[in-house]
mmCIF file of C-alpha atoms and ligand atoms in Angstrom:
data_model
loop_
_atom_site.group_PDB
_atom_site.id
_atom_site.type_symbol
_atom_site.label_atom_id
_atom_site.label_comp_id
_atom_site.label_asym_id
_atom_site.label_seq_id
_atom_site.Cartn_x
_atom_site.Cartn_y
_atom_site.Cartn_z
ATOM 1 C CA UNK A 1 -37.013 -17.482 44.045
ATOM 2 C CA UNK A 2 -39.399 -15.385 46.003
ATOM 3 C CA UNK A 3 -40.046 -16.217 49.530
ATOM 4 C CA UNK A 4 -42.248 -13.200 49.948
ATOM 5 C CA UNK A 5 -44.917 -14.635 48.166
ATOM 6 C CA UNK A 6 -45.300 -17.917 50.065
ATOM 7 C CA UNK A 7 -47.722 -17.419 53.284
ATOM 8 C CA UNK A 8 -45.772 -16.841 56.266
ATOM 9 C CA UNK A 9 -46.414 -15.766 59.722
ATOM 10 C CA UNK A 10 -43.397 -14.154 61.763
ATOM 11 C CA UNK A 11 -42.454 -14.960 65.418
ATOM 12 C CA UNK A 12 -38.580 -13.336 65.588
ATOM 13 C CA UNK A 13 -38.351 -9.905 64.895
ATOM 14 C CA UNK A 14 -35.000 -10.046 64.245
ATOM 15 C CA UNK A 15 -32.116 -12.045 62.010
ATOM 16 C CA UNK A 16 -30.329 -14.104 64.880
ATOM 17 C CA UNK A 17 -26.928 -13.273 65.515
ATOM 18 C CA UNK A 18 -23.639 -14.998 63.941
ATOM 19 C CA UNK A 19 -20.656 -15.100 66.127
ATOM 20 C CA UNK A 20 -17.106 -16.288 66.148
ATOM 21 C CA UNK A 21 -16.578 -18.989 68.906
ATOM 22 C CA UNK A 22 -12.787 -17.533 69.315
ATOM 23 C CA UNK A 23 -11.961 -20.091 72.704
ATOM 24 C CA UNK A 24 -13.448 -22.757 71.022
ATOM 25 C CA UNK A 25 -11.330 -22.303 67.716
ATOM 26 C CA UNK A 26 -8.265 -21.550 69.919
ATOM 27 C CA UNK A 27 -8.684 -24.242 71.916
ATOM 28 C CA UNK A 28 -9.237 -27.194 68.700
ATOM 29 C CA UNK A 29 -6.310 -24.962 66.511
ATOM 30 C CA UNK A 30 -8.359 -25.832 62.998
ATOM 31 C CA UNK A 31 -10.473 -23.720 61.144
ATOM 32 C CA UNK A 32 -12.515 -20.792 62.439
ATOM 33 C CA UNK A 33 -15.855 -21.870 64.344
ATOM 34 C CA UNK A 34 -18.507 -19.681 64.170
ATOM 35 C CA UNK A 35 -22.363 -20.048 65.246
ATOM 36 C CA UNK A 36 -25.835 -19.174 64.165
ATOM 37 C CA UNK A 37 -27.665 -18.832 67.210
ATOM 38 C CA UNK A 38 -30.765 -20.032 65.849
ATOM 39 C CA UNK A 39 -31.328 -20.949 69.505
ATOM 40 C CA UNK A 40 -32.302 -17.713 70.156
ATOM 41 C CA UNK A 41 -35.384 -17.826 67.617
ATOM 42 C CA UNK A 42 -39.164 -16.783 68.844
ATOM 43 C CA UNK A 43 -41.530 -18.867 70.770
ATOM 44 C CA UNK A 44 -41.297 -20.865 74.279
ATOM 45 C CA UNK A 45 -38.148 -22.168 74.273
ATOM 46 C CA UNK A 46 -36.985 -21.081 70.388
ATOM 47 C CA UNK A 47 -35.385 -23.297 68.058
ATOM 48 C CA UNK A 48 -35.290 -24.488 64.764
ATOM 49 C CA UNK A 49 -39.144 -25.208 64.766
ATOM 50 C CA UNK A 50 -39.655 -21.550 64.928
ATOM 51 C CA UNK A 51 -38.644 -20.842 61.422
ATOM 52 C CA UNK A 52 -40.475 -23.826 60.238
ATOM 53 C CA UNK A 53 -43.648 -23.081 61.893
ATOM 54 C CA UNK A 54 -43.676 -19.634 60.668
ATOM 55 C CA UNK A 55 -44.577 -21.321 57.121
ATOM 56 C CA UNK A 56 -46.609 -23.911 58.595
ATOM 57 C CA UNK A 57 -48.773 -22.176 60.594
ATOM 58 C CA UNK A 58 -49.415 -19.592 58.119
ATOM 59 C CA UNK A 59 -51.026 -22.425 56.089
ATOM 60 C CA UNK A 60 -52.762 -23.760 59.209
ATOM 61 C CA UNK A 61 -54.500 -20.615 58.964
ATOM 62 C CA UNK A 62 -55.083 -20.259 55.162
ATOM 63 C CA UNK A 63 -56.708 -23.086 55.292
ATOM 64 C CA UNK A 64 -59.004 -22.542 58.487
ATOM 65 C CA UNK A 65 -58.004 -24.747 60.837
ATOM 66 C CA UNK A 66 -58.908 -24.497 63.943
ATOM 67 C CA UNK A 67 -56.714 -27.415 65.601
ATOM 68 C CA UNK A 68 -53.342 -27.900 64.947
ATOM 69 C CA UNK A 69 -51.950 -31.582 65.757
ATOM 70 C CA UNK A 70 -48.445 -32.813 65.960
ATOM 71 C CA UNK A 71 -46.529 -35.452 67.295
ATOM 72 C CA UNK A 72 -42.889 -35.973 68.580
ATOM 73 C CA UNK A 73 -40.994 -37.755 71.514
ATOM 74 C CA UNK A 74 -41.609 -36.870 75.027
ATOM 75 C CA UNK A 75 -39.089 -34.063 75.269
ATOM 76 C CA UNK A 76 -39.959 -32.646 71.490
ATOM 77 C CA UNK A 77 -39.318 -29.010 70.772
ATOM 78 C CA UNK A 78 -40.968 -29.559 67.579
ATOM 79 C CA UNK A 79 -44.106 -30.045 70.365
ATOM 80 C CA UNK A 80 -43.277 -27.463 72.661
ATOM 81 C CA UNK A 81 -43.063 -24.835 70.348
ATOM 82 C CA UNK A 82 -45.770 -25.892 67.956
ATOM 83 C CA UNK A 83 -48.601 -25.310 71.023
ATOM 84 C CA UNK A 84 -46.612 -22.130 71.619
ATOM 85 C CA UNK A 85 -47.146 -20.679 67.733
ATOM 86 C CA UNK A 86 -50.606 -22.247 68.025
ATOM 87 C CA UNK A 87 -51.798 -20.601 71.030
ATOM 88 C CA UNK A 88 -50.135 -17.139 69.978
ATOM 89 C CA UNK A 89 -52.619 -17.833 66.870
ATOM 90 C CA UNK A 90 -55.640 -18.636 68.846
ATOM 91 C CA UNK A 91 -55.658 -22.318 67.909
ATOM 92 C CA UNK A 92 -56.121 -25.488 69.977
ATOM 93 C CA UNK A 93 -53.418 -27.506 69.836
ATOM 94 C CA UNK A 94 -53.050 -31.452 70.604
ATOM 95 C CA UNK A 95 -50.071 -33.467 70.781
ATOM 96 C CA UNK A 96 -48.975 -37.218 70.520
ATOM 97 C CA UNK A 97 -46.046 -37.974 72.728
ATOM 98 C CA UNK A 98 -43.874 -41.020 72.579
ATOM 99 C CA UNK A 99 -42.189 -42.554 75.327
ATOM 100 C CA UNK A 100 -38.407 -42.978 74.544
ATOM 101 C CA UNK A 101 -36.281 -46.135 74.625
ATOM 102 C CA UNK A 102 -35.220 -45.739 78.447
ATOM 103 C CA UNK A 103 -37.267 -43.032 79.694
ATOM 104 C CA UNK A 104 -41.011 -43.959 80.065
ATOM 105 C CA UNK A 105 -43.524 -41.000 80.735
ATOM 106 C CA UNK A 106 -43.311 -39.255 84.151
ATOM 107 C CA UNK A 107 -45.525 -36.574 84.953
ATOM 108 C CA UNK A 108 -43.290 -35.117 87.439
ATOM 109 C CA UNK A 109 -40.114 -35.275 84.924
ATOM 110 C CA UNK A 110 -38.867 -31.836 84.778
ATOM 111 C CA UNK A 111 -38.492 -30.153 81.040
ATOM 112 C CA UNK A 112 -41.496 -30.351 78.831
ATOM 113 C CA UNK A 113 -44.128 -31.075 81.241
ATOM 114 C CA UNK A 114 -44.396 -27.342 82.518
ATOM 115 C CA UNK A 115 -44.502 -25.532 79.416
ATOM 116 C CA UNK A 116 -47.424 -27.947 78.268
ATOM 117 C CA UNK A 117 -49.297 -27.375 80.971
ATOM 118 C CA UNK A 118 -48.392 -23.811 81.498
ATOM 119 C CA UNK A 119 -49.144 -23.013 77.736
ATOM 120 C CA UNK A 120 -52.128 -25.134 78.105
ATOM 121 C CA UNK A 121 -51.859 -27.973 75.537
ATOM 122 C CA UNK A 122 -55.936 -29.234 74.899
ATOM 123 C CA UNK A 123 -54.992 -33.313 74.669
ATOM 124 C CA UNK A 124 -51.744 -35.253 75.270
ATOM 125 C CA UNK A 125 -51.588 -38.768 74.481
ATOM 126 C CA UNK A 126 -48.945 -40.333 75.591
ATOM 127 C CA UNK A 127 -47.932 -43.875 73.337
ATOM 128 C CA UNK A 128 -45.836 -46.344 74.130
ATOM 129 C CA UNK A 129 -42.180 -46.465 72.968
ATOM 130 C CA UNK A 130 -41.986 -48.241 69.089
ATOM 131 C CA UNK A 131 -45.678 -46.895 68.093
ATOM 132 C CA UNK A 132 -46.382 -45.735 65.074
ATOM 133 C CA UNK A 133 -46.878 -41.906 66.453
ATOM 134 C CA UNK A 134 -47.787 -41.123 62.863
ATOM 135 C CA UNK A 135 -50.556 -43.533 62.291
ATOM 136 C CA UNK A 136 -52.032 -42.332 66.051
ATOM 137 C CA UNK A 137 -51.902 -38.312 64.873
ATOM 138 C CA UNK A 138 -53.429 -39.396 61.798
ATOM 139 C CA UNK A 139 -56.767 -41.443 63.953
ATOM 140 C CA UNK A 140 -56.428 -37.957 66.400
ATOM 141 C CA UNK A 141 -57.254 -36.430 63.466
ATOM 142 C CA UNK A 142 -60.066 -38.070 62.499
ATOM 143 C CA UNK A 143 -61.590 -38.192 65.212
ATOM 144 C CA UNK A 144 -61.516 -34.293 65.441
ATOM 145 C CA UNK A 145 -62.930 -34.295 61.807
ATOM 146 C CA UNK A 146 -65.576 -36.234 63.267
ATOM 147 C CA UNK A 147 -66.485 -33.749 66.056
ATOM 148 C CA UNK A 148 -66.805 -31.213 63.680
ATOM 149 C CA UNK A 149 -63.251 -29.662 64.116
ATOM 150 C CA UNK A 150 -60.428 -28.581 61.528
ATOM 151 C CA UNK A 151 -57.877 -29.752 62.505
ATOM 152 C CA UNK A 152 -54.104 -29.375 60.713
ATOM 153 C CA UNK A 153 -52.073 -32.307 60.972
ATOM 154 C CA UNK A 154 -47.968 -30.784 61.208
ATOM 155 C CA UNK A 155 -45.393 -34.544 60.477
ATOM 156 C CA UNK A 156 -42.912 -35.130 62.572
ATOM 157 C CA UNK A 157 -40.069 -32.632 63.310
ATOM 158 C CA UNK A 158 -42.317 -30.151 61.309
ATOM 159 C CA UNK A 159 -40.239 -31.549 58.185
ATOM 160 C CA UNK A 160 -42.118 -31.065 54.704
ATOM 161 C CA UNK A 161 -41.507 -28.939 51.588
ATOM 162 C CA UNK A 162 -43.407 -26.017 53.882
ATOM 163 C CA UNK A 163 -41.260 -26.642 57.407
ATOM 164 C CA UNK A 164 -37.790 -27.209 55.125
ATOM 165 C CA UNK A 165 -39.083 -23.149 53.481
ATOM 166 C CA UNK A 166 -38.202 -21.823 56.833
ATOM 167 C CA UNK A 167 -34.424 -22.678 56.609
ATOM 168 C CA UNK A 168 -34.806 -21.842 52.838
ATOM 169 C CA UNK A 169 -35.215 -18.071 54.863
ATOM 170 C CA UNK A 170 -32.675 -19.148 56.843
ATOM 171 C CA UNK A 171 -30.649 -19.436 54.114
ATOM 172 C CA UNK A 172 -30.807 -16.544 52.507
ATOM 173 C CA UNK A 173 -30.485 -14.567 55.500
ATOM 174 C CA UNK A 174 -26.950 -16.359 56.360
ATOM 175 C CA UNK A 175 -25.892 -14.785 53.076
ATOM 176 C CA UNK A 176 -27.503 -11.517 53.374
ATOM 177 C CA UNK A 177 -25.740 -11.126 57.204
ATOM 178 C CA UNK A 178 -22.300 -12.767 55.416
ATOM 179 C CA UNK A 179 -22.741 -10.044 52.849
ATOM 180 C CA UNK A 180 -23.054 -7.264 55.272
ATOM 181 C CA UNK A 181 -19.949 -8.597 57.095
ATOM 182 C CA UNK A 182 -17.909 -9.587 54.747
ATOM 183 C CA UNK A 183 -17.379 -13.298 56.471
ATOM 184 C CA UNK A 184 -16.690 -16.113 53.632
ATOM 185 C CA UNK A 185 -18.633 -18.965 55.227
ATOM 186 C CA UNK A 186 -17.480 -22.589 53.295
ATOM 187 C CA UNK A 187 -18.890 -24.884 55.272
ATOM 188 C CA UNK A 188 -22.023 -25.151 57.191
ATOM 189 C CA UNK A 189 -22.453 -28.176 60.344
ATOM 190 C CA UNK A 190 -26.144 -28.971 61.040
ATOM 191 C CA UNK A 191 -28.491 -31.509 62.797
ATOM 192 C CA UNK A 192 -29.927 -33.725 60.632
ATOM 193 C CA UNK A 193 -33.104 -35.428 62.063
ATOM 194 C CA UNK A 194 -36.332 -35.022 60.576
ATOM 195 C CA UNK A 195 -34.197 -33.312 57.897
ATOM 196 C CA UNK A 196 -36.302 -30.372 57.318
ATOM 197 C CA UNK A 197 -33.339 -28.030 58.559
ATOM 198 C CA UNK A 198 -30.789 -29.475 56.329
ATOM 199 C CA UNK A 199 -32.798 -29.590 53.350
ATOM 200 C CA UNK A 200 -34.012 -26.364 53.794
ATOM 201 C CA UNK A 201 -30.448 -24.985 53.732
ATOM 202 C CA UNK A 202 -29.157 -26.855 50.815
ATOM 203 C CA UNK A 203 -31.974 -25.871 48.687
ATOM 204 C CA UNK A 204 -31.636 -22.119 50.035
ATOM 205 C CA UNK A 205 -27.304 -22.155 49.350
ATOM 206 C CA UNK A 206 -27.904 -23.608 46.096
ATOM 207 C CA UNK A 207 -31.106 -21.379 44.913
ATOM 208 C CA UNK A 208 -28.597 -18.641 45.438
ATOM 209 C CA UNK A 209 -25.668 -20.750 43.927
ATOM 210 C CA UNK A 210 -23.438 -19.959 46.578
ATOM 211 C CA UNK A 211 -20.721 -22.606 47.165
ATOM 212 C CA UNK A 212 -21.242 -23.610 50.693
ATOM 213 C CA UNK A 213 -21.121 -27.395 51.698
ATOM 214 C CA UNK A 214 -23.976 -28.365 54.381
ATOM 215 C CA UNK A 215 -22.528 -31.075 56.208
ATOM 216 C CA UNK A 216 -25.618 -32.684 57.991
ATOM 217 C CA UNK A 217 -24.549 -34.674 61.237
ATOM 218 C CA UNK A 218 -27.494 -37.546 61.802
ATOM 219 C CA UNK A 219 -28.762 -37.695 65.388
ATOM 220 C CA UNK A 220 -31.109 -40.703 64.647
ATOM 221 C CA UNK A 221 -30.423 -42.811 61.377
ATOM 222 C CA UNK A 222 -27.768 -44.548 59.313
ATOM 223 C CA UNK A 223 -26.818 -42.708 55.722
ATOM 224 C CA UNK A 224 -28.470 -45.624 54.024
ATOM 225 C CA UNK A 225 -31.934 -43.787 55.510
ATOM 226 C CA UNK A 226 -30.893 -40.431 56.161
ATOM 227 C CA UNK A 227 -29.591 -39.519 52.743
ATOM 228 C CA UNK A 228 -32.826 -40.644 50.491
ATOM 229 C CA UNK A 229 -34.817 -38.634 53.199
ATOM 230 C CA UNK A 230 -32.868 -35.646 52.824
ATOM 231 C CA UNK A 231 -32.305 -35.836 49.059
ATOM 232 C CA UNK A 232 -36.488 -36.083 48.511
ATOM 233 C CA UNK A 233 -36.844 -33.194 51.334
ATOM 234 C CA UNK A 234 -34.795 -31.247 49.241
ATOM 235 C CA UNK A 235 -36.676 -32.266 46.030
ATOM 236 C CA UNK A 236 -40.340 -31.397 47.398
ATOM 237 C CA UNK A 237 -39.072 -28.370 48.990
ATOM 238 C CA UNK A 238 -37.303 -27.271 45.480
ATOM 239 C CA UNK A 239 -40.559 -27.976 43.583
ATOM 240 C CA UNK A 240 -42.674 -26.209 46.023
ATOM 241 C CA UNK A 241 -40.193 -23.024 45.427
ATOM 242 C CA UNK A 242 -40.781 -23.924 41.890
ATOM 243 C CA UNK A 243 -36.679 -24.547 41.371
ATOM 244 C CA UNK A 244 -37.858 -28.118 40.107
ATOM 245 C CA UNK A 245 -34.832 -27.589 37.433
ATOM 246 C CA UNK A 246 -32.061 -27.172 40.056
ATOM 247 C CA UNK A 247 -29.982 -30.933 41.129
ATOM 248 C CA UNK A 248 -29.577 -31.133 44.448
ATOM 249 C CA UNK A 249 -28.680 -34.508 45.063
ATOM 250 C CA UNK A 250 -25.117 -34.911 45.238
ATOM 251 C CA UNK A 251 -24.978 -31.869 47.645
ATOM 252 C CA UNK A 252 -26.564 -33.950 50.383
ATOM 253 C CA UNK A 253 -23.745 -34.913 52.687
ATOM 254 C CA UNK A 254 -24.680 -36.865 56.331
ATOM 255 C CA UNK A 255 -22.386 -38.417 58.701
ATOM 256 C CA UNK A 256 -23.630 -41.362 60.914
ATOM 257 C CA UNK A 257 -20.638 -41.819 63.363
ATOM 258 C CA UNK A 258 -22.184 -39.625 65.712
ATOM 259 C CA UNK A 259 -25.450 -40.959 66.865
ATOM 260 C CA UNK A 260 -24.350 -43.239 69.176
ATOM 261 C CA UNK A 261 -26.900 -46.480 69.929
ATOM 262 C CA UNK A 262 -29.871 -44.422 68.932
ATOM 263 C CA UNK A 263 -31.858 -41.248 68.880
ATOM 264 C CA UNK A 264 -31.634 -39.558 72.749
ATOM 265 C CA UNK A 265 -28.961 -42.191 73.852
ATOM 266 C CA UNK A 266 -26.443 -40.187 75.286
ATOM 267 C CA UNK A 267 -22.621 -40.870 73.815
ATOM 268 C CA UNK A 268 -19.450 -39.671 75.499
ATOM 269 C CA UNK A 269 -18.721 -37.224 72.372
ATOM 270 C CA UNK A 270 -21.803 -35.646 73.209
ATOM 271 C CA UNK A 271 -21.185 -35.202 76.890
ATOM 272 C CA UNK A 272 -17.794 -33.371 75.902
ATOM 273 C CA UNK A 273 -19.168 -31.602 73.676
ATOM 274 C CA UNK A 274 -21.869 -29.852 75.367
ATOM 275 C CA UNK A 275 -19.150 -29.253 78.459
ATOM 276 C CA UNK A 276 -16.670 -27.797 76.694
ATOM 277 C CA UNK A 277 -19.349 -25.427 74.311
ATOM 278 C CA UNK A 278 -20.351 -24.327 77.980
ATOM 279 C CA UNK A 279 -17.054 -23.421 79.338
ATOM 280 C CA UNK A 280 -15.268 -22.159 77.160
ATOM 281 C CA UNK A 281 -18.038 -19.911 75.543
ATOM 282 C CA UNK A 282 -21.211 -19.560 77.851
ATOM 283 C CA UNK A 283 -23.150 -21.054 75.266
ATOM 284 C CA UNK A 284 -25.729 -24.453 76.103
ATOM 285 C CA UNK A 285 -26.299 -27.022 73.834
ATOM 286 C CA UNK A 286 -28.775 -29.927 74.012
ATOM 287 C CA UNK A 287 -27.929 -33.651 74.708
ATOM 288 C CA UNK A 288 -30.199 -35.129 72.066
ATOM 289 C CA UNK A 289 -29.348 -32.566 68.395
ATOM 290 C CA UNK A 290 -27.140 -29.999 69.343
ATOM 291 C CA UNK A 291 -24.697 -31.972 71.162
ATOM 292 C CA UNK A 292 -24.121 -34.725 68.850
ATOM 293 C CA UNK A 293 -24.030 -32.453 65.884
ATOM 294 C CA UNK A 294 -20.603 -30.387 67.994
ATOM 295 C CA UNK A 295 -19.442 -33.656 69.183
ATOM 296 C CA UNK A 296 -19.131 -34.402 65.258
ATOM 297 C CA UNK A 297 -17.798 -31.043 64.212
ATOM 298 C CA UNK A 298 -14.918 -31.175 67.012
ATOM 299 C CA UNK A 299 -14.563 -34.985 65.858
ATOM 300 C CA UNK A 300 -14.153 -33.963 61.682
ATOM 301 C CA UNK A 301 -11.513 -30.964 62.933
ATOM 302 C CA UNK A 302 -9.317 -32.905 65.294
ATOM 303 C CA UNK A 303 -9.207 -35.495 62.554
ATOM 304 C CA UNK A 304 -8.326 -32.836 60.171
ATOM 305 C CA UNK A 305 -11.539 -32.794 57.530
ATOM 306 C CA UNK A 306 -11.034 -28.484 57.604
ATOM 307 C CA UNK A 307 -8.959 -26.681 56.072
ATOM 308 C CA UNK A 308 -7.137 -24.018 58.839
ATOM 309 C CA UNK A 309 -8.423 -20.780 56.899
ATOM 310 C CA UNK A 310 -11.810 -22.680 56.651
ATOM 311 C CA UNK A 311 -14.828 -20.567 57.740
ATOM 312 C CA UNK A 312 -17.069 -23.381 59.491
ATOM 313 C CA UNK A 313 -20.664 -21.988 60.810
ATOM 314 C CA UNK A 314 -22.524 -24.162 63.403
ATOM 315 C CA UNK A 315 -25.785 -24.049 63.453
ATOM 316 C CA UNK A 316 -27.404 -23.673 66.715
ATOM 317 C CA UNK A 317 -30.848 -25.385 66.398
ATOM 318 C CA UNK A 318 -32.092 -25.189 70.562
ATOM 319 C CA UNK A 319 -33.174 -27.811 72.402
ATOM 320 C CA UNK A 320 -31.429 -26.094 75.460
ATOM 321 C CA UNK A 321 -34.633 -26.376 77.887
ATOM 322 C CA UNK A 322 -34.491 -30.629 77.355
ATOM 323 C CA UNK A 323 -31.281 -30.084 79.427
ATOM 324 C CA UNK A 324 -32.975 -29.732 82.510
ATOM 325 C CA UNK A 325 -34.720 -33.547 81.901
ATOM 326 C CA UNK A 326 -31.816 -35.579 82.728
ATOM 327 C CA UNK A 327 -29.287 -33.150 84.723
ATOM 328 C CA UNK A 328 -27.490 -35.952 86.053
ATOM 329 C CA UNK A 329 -26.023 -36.677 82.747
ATOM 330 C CA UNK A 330 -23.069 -34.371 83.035
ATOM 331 C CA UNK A 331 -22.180 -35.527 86.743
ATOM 332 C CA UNK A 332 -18.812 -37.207 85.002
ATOM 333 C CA UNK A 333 -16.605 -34.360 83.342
ATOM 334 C CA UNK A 334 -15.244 -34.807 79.886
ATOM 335 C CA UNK A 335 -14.163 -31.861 79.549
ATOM 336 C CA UNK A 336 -12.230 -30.149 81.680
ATOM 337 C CA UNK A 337 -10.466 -26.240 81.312
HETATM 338 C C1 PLP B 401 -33.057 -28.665 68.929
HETATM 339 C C2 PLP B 401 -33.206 -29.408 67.659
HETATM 340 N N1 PLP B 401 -32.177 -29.422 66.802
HETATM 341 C C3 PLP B 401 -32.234 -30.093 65.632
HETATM 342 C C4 PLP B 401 -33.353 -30.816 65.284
HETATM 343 C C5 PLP B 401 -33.334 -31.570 63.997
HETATM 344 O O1 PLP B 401 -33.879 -30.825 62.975
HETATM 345 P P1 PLP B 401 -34.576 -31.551 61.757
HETATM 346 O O2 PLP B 401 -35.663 -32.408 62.353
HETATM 347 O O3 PLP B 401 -35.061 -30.481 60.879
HETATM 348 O O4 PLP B 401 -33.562 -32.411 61.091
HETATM 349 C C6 PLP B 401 -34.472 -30.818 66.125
HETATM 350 C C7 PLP B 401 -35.667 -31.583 65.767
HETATM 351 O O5 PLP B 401 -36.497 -31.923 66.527
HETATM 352 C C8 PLP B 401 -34.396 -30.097 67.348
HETATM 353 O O6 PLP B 401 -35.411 -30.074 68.205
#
């Protein structure tokens, strides 16, 4: 496979670290936890989008655009960093917001609302909770084509064959940083949403045949959803890498204990998760991906799913600034030193 030849824009100008969470692997006595802090990726606020938008973009621009549109929940780093890459471009940028299931819009809400402004978003429309967002980017759209403009229309999460490339990178620089090391990763936690991440990774381990399990940890759906989505992510992003001859599907493993009542709903896991990631190692997760997807890891070690010499790397995906949307979420402690 060669990534090189795939258009690709760049916006980190470096791998992102890997590091050994040594409190937090003291402190749960199982295997060794260590993280990719993919949460330190380029942009406003980096995250996993950033990789994904590096191949997206790129054929934003091949193919002239002059608009990119997206759409996402209120508090959507997919959104946030999607007008950042497209106003580092020189591109307008319009987004489709939708409310979530307990949190209707507020303008004043702290979290997203800054950066859009400050980065200067050209159209939010806000929709209701339970609207088909998709449908409404796809009318936005239109409607642009209609005044004249070229717009590029980025799904949801920024999860097709081209977003799910960027973790194909991601991939293959997880090895190339293992091989420099000398650190035997086995196992490999992730979020698995939109699914672009996850996919992106299995296709990348496997183009490179190296024996690492990607355990995805669902933050929105129930296997009987999540695992067709990922196993047809992984077969459009494997065709458009040409590896159509590789079988992917039974390396798609999700776990749906962890999402709680629903996508954003907050679960107790989660809350003790992201408290005891914080004190013991400095490090801030999100309440929405990150969270859940730690709460699930500590979960699958306590209950013994690792074996102790296990090398286990958690992928940090971002979603850090969301945090600052609903502070009073961590008044109760969970987690206490
Ligand atoms: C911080 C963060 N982590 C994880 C995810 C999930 O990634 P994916 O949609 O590729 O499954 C998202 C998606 O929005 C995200 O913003």
């Amino acid at each position: 496979m060669l990534l090189a030849k795939y258009p690709r824009r760049s916006y980190t100008h470096a791998k992102t670290p890997i590091e050994k969470l040594t409190h937090l692997t003291e402190l749960l006595n199982g295997p060794s936890i260590f993280v990719k802090r993919d949460d330190l990726l380029g942009l406003a606020g980096g995250g996993n989008k950033t990789r994904k938008l590096e191949f997206l973009i790129a054929d934003a621009i091949h193919k002239g655009a002059d608009t990119i549109v997206t759409c996402g929940a209120l508090q959507s780093n997919h959104c946030r960093l999607t007008l950042a890459a497209a106003i580092k471009e020189g591109l307008k940028c319009q987004l489709v917001l939708e409310e979530g299931v307990a949190t209707p819009y507020n303008p004043d809400a702290n979290g997203n609302n800054l950066p859009f402004k400050l980065l200067g978003a050209e159209s939010i429309k806000v929709v209701p909770y339970g609207s088909d967002i998709i449908a409404d980017m796809h009318t936005l759209g239109e409607e642009l084509v209609m005044a004249g403009r070229k717009p590029y229309l980025i799904p949801l999460g920024g999860s097709n064959e081209l977003g799910s490339a960027g973790y194909v990178a991601c991939a293959q620089e997880i090895l190339q940083q293992t091989f420099e090391t000398g650190l035997v990763i086995d196992d490999v936690v992730v979020a698995s949403g939109s699914g672009g991440t996850q996919a992106g990774l299995i296709v990348g381990f496997n183009a490179s045949s190296a024996p690492i399990k990607v355990h995805g940890i669902n933050v929105s759906r129930p296997n009987e959803a999540q695992i067709p989505l990922i196993t047809d992510l992984v077969q459009q992003t494997a065709g458009y890498l040409n590896l159509a001859d590789f079988h992917f599907a039974d390396r798609v493993h999700c776990y749906d204990s962890y999402v709680g009542e629903g996508y954003t709903i907050p679960t107790q896991g989660m809350i003790e998760a992201v408290q005891m990631v914080a004190r013991t190692e400095g490090i801030l997760l999100d309440s929405v991906y990150t969270g859940k997807v730690m709460a699930g890891l500590i979960d699958l070690i306590r209950k013994g799913a690792f074996k102790k010499e296990d090398n286990v790397l958690f992928i940090h995906t971002g979603g850090s600034p969301s945090l600052y949307a609903n502070p009073t979420l961590f008044n109760e402690d969970f987690f206490a030193l």
